[in-house]
Amino acid sequence: MTSDKAEGASDAYTILGALVLLLFSWTTLIIPGYYAVLGGIPNGVLTLVLGLILLAVTIIAFIASELVRWTIPKSSVVLIIFGFAALFITLQGLNFDLLAWLSNVGALGSLMLILSGFLKWFG
């Protein structure tokens, strides 16, 4: 049984993390990838696809937090898994440099989703 304070904090971290990841995917992955594809750069397709995947992961994580009623049940494990997936997409690979994680806005949004999942799980 979760407490009201942990539930409120988890919802706040989910909303903030989702907003940060939506802006990050739009401004640093989707728009530059689109213009790179138009410019004939083959790497732009990968950037565009990663941006769209990050956008989908963020929307599904927002739905899994049960702030919006839909078919996905409330699940803290889904938030944690999608937070890690978003973390690997934003960092473009596996990197254990904590300074790189804290200096990347997308990684901070992903860590917010992971923290939200842990708050729902243990709160």
PDB file of N, CA and C in Angstrom, residues 45-107:
ATOM      1  N   VAL A  45      18.446   8.881 -40.607  1.00  0.00           N
ATOM      2  CA  VAL A  45      17.340   7.931 -40.459  1.00  0.00           C
ATOM      3  C   VAL A  45      17.380   7.291 -39.081  1.00  0.00           C
ATOM      4  N   LEU A  46      18.571   6.912 -38.630  1.00  0.00           N
ATOM      5  CA  LEU A  46      18.719   6.309 -37.303  1.00  0.00           C
ATOM      6  C   LEU A  46      18.357   7.311 -36.209  1.00  0.00           C
ATOM      7  N   THR A  47      18.777   8.544 -36.367  1.00  0.00           N
ATOM      8  CA  THR A  47      18.447   9.579 -35.387  1.00  0.00           C
ATOM      9  C   THR A  47      16.944   9.815 -35.334  1.00  0.00           C
ATOM     10  N   LEU A  48      16.308   9.852 -36.480  1.00  0.00           N
ATOM     11  CA  LEU A  48      14.865  10.054 -36.538  1.00  0.00           C
ATOM     12  C   LEU A  48      14.120   8.884 -35.914  1.00  0.00           C
ATOM     13  N   VAL A  49      14.540   7.668 -36.195  1.00  0.00           N
ATOM     14  CA  VAL A  49      13.889   6.478 -35.632  1.00  0.00           C
ATOM     15  C   VAL A  49      14.075   6.433 -34.113  1.00  0.00           C
ATOM     16  N   LEU A  50      15.280   6.747 -33.625  1.00  0.00           N
ATOM     17  CA  LEU A  50      15.502   6.781 -32.176  1.00  0.00           C
ATOM     18  C   LEU A  50      14.643   7.848 -31.500  1.00  0.00           C
ATOM     19  N   GLY A  51      14.465   8.975 -32.156  1.00  0.00           N
ATOM     20  CA  GLY A  51      13.599  10.022 -31.614  1.00  0.00           C
ATOM     21  C   GLY A  51      12.152   9.575 -31.525  1.00  0.00           C
ATOM     22  N   LEU A  52      11.682   8.876 -32.550  1.00  0.00           N
ATOM     23  CA  LEU A  52      10.306   8.380 -32.525  1.00  0.00           C
ATOM     24  C   LEU A  52      10.119   7.273 -31.492  1.00  0.00           C
ATOM     25  N   ILE A  53      11.131   6.422 -31.331  1.00  0.00           N
ATOM     26  CA  ILE A  53      11.061   5.380 -30.309  1.00  0.00           C
ATOM     27  C   ILE A  53      11.051   6.000 -28.917  1.00  0.00           C
ATOM     28  N   LEU A  54      11.888   7.003 -28.703  1.00  0.00           N
ATOM     29  CA  LEU A  54      11.901   7.689 -27.404  1.00  0.00           C
ATOM     30  C   LEU A  54      10.572   8.388 -27.138  1.00  0.00           C
ATOM     31  N   LEU A  55       9.970   8.945 -28.159  1.00  0.00           N
ATOM     32  CA  LEU A  55       8.664   9.562 -28.019  1.00  0.00           C
ATOM     33  C   LEU A  55       7.612   8.529 -27.616  1.00  0.00           C
ATOM     34  N   ALA A  56       7.631   7.366 -28.255  1.00  0.00           N
ATOM     35  CA  ALA A  56       6.676   6.300 -27.920  1.00  0.00           C
ATOM     36  C   ALA A  56       6.909   5.757 -26.514  1.00  0.00           C
ATOM     37  N   VAL A  57       8.171   5.569 -26.134  1.00  0.00           N
ATOM     38  CA  VAL A  57       8.492   5.070 -24.793  1.00  0.00           C
ATOM     39  C   VAL A  57       8.019   6.051 -23.729  1.00  0.00           C
ATOM     40  N   THR A  58       8.192   7.332 -23.988  1.00  0.00           N
ATOM     41  CA  THR A  58       7.767   8.348 -23.032  1.00  0.00           C
ATOM     42  C   THR A  58       6.251   8.365 -22.877  1.00  0.00           C
ATOM     43  N   ILE A  59       5.536   8.269 -23.973  1.00  0.00           N
ATOM     44  CA  ILE A  59       4.074   8.272 -23.909  1.00  0.00           C
ATOM     45  C   ILE A  59       3.563   7.028 -23.193  1.00  0.00           C
ATOM     46  N   ILE A  60       4.133   5.864 -23.468  1.00  0.00           N
ATOM     47  CA  ILE A  60       3.696   4.638 -22.806  1.00  0.00           C
ATOM     48  C   ILE A  60       4.047   4.660 -21.323  1.00  0.00           C
ATOM     49  N   ALA A  61       5.194   5.220 -20.966  1.00  0.00           N
ATOM     50  CA  ALA A  61       5.548   5.337 -19.542  1.00  0.00           C
ATOM     51  C   ALA A  61       4.590   6.283 -18.828  1.00  0.00           C
ATOM     52  N   PHE A  62       4.174   7.348 -19.501  1.00  0.00           N
ATOM     53  CA  PHE A  62       3.212   8.276 -18.909  1.00  0.00           C
ATOM     54  C   PHE A  62       1.868   7.586 -18.691  1.00  0.00           C
ATOM     55  N   ILE A  63       1.475   6.750 -19.629  1.00  0.00           N
ATOM     56  CA  ILE A  63       0.216   6.008 -19.490  1.00  0.00           C
ATOM     57  C   ILE A  63       0.332   4.955 -18.392  1.00  0.00           C
ATOM     58  N   ALA A  64       1.489   4.324 -18.260  1.00  0.00           N
ATOM     59  CA  ALA A  64       1.677   3.277 -17.247  1.00  0.00           C
ATOM     60  C   ALA A  64       1.693   3.840 -15.831  1.00  0.00           C
ATOM     61  N   SER A  65       1.900   5.140 -15.681  1.00  0.00           N
ATOM     62  CA  SER A  65       1.905   5.720 -14.345  1.00  0.00           C
ATOM     63  C   SER A  65       0.495   5.919 -13.810  1.00  0.00           C
ATOM     64  N   GLU A  66      -0.511   5.622 -14.618  1.00  0.00           N
ATOM     65  CA  GLU A  66      -1.931   5.699 -14.296  1.00  0.00           C
ATOM     66  C   GLU A  66      -2.408   7.130 -14.072  1.00  0.00           C
ATOM     67  N   LEU A  67      -1.710   8.100 -14.614  1.00  0.00           N
ATOM     68  CA  LEU A  67      -2.225   9.459 -14.607  1.00  0.00           C
ATOM     69  C   LEU A  67      -3.303   9.608 -15.677  1.00  0.00           C
ATOM     70  N   VAL A  68      -3.231   8.772 -16.710  1.00  0.00           N
ATOM     71  CA  VAL A  68      -4.227   8.722 -17.771  1.00  0.00           C
ATOM     72  C   VAL A  68      -4.806   7.318 -17.760  1.00  0.00           C
ATOM     73  N   ARG A  69      -6.097   7.188 -17.765  1.00  0.00           N
ATOM     74  CA  ARG A  69      -6.730   5.868 -17.773  1.00  0.00           C
ATOM     75  C   ARG A  69      -6.689   5.295 -19.180  1.00  0.00           C
ATOM     76  N   TRP A  70      -6.080   4.125 -19.288  1.00  0.00           N
ATOM     77  CA  TRP A  70      -6.012   3.440 -20.562  1.00  0.00           C
ATOM     78  C   TRP A  70      -5.878   1.965 -20.284  1.00  0.00           C
ATOM     79  N   THR A  71      -5.507   1.164 -21.270  1.00  0.00           N
ATOM     80  CA  THR A  71      -5.522  -0.286 -21.094  1.00  0.00           C
ATOM     81  C   THR A  71      -4.312  -0.823 -20.337  1.00  0.00           C
ATOM     82  N   ILE A  72      -3.246  -0.054 -20.231  1.00  0.00           N
ATOM     83  CA  ILE A  72      -2.064  -0.532 -19.517  1.00  0.00           C
ATOM     84  C   ILE A  72      -2.298  -0.347 -18.016  1.00  0.00           C
ATOM     85  N   PRO A  73      -2.190  -1.406 -17.223  1.00  0.00           N
ATOM     86  CA  PRO A  73      -2.427  -1.236 -15.782  1.00  0.00           C
ATOM     87  C   PRO A  73      -1.279  -0.467 -15.125  1.00  0.00           C
ATOM     88  N   LYS A  74      -1.553   0.059 -13.954  1.00  0.00           N
ATOM     89  CA  LYS A  74      -0.539   0.798 -13.199  1.00  0.00           C
ATOM     90  C   LYS A  74       0.586  -0.158 -12.825  1.00  0.00           C
ATOM     91  N   SER A  75       1.782   0.175 -13.234  1.00  0.00           N
ATOM     92  CA  SER A  75       2.891  -0.733 -12.990  1.00  0.00           C
ATOM     93  C   SER A  75       4.174   0.059 -12.778  1.00  0.00           C
ATOM     94  N   SER A  76       4.784  -0.180 -11.645  1.00  0.00           N
ATOM     95  CA  SER A  76       6.054   0.489 -11.371  1.00  0.00           C
ATOM     96  C   SER A  76       7.187  -0.155 -12.159  1.00  0.00           C
ATOM     97  N   VAL A  77       7.089  -1.443 -12.430  1.00  0.00           N
ATOM     98  CA  VAL A  77       8.137  -2.140 -13.176  1.00  0.00           C
ATOM     99  C   VAL A  77       8.199  -1.623 -14.610  1.00  0.00           C
ATOM    100  N   VAL A  78       7.035  -1.328 -15.195  1.00  0.00           N
ATOM    101  CA  VAL A  78       7.010  -0.778 -16.552  1.00  0.00           C
ATOM    102  C   VAL A  78       7.694   0.585 -16.583  1.00  0.00           C
ATOM    103  N   LEU A  79       7.454   1.405 -15.569  1.00  0.00           N
ATOM    104  CA  LEU A  79       8.118   2.705 -15.506  1.00  0.00           C
ATOM    105  C   LEU A  79       9.632   2.559 -15.394  1.00  0.00           C
ATOM    106  N   ILE A  80      10.073   1.615 -14.580  1.00  0.00           N
ATOM    107  CA  ILE A  80      11.517   1.404 -14.413  1.00  0.00           C
ATOM    108  C   ILE A  80      12.143   0.904 -15.710  1.00  0.00           C
ATOM    109  N   ILE A  81      11.504  -0.059 -16.362  1.00  0.00           N
ATOM    110  CA  ILE A  81      12.046  -0.607 -17.613  1.00  0.00           C
ATOM    111  C   ILE A  81      12.086   0.457 -18.706  1.00  0.00           C
ATOM    112  N   PHE A  82      10.992   1.222 -18.842  1.00  0.00           N
ATOM    113  CA  PHE A  82      10.979   2.262 -19.864  1.00  0.00           C
ATOM    114  C   PHE A  82      11.921   3.405 -19.519  1.00  0.00           C
ATOM    115  N   GLY A  83      12.147   3.650 -18.238  1.00  0.00           N
ATOM    116  CA  GLY A  83      13.135   4.648 -17.843  1.00  0.00           C
ATOM    117  C   GLY A  83      14.538   4.240 -18.261  1.00  0.00           C
ATOM    118  N   PHE A  84      14.862   2.950 -18.060  1.00  0.00           N
ATOM    119  CA  PHE A  84      16.178   2.471 -18.506  1.00  0.00           C
ATOM    120  C   PHE A  84      16.287   2.458 -20.026  1.00  0.00           C
ATOM    121  N   ALA A  85      15.202   2.119 -20.715  1.00  0.00           N
ATOM    122  CA  ALA A  85      15.228   2.149 -22.182  1.00  0.00           C
ATOM    123  C   ALA A  85      15.451   3.579 -22.677  1.00  0.00           C
ATOM    124  N   ALA A  86      14.772   4.532 -22.059  1.00  0.00           N
ATOM    125  CA  ALA A  86      14.963   5.934 -22.439  1.00  0.00           C
ATOM    126  C   ALA A  86      16.379   6.410 -22.111  1.00  0.00           C
ATOM    127  N   LEU A  87      16.935   5.898 -21.018  1.00  0.00           N
ATOM    128  CA  LEU A  87      18.300   6.257 -20.648  1.00  0.00           C
ATOM    129  C   LEU A  87      19.299   5.782 -21.693  1.00  0.00           C
ATOM    130  N   PHE A  88      19.135   4.554 -22.181  1.00  0.00           N
ATOM    131  CA  PHE A  88      20.050   4.046 -23.202  1.00  0.00           C
ATOM    132  C   PHE A  88      19.869   4.751 -24.538  1.00  0.00           C
ATOM    133  N   ILE A  89      18.643   5.195 -24.835  1.00  0.00           N
ATOM    134  CA  ILE A  89      18.426   5.930 -26.079  1.00  0.00           C
ATOM    135  C   ILE A  89      19.041   7.330 -25.990  1.00  0.00           C
ATOM    136  N   THR A  90      18.865   7.996 -24.862  1.00  0.00           N
ATOM    137  CA  THR A  90      19.377   9.366 -24.752  1.00  0.00           C
ATOM    138  C   THR A  90      20.899   9.409 -24.656  1.00  0.00           C
ATOM    139  N   LEU A  91      21.494   8.393 -24.043  1.00  0.00           N
ATOM    140  CA  LEU A  91      22.956   8.386 -23.940  1.00  0.00           C
ATOM    141  C   LEU A  91      23.623   7.761 -25.147  1.00  0.00           C
ATOM    142  N   GLN A  92      22.846   7.187 -26.051  1.00  0.00           N
ATOM    143  CA  GLN A  92      23.350   6.556 -27.281  1.00  0.00           C
ATOM    144  C   GLN A  92      24.367   5.463 -26.998  1.00  0.00           C
ATOM    145  N   GLY A  93      24.069   4.612 -26.044  1.00  0.00           N
ATOM    146  CA  GLY A  93      24.951   3.497 -25.733  1.00  0.00           C
ATOM    147  C   GLY A  93      25.089   3.304 -24.238  1.00  0.00           C
ATOM    148  N   LEU A  94      25.888   2.347 -23.862  1.00  0.00           N
ATOM    149  CA  LEU A  94      26.083   2.018 -22.459  1.00  0.00           C
ATOM    150  C   LEU A  94      27.304   2.765 -21.940  1.00  0.00           C
ATOM    151  N   ASN A  95      27.065   3.650 -20.983  1.00  0.00           N
ATOM    152  CA  ASN A  95      28.124   4.477 -20.439  1.00  0.00           C
ATOM    153  C   ASN A  95      27.875   4.625 -18.940  1.00  0.00           C
ATOM    154  N   PHE A  96      28.867   4.344 -18.132  1.00  0.00           N
ATOM    155  CA  PHE A  96      28.705   4.435 -16.690  1.00  0.00           C
ATOM    156  C   PHE A  96      29.372   5.676 -16.107  1.00  0.00           C
ATOM    157  N   ASP A  97      29.529   6.711 -16.911  1.00  0.00           N
ATOM    158  CA  ASP A  97      30.095   7.965 -16.468  1.00  0.00           C
ATOM    159  C   ASP A  97      28.986   8.807 -15.853  1.00  0.00           C
ATOM    160  N   LEU A  98      29.005   8.978 -14.535  1.00  0.00           N
ATOM    161  CA  LEU A  98      27.940   9.689 -13.839  1.00  0.00           C
ATOM    162  C   LEU A  98      27.884  11.157 -14.244  1.00  0.00           C
ATOM    163  N   LEU A  99      29.028  11.753 -14.533  1.00  0.00           N
ATOM    164  CA  LEU A  99      29.049  13.151 -14.958  1.00  0.00           C
ATOM    165  C   LEU A  99      28.351  13.327 -16.308  1.00  0.00           C
ATOM    166  N   ALA A 100      28.507  12.362 -17.204  1.00  0.00           N
ATOM    167  CA  ALA A 100      27.813  12.425 -18.492  1.00  0.00           C
ATOM    168  C   ALA A 100      26.309  12.269 -18.303  1.00  0.00           C
ATOM    169  N   TRP A 101      25.903  11.452 -17.354  1.00  0.00           N
ATOM    170  CA  TRP A 101      24.474  11.269 -17.076  1.00  0.00           C
ATOM    171  C   TRP A 101      23.858  12.561 -16.548  1.00  0.00           C
ATOM    172  N   LEU A 102      24.578  13.246 -15.662  1.00  0.00           N
ATOM    173  CA  LEU A 102      24.038  14.453 -15.041  1.00  0.00           C
ATOM    174  C   LEU A 102      24.123  15.678 -15.943  1.00  0.00           C
ATOM    175  N   SER A 103      24.959  15.644 -16.958  1.00  0.00           N
ATOM    176  CA  SER A 103      25.067  16.782 -17.860  1.00  0.00           C
ATOM    177  C   SER A 103      24.160  16.654 -19.080  1.00  0.00           C
ATOM    178  N   ASN A 104      23.485  15.526 -19.234  1.00  0.00           N
ATOM    179  CA  ASN A 104      22.577  15.308 -20.343  1.00  0.00           C
ATOM    180  C   ASN A 104      21.140  15.470 -19.842  1.00  0.00           C
ATOM    181  N   VAL A 105      20.385  16.349 -20.460  1.00  0.00           N
ATOM    182  CA  VAL A 105      19.019  16.615 -20.017  1.00  0.00           C
ATOM    183  C   VAL A 105      18.129  15.395 -20.224  1.00  0.00           C
ATOM    184  N   GLY A 106      18.322  14.683 -21.311  1.00  0.00           N
ATOM    185  CA  GLY A 106      17.527  13.484 -21.561  1.00  0.00           C
ATOM    186  C   GLY A 106      17.789  12.392 -20.535  1.00  0.00           C
ATOM    187  N   ALA A 107      19.031  12.286 -20.101  1.00  0.00           N
ATOM    188  CA  ALA A 107      19.351  11.303 -19.068  1.00  0.00           C
ATOM    189  C   ALA A 107      18.711  11.675 -17.746  1.00  0.00           C
TER     190      ALA A 107
END
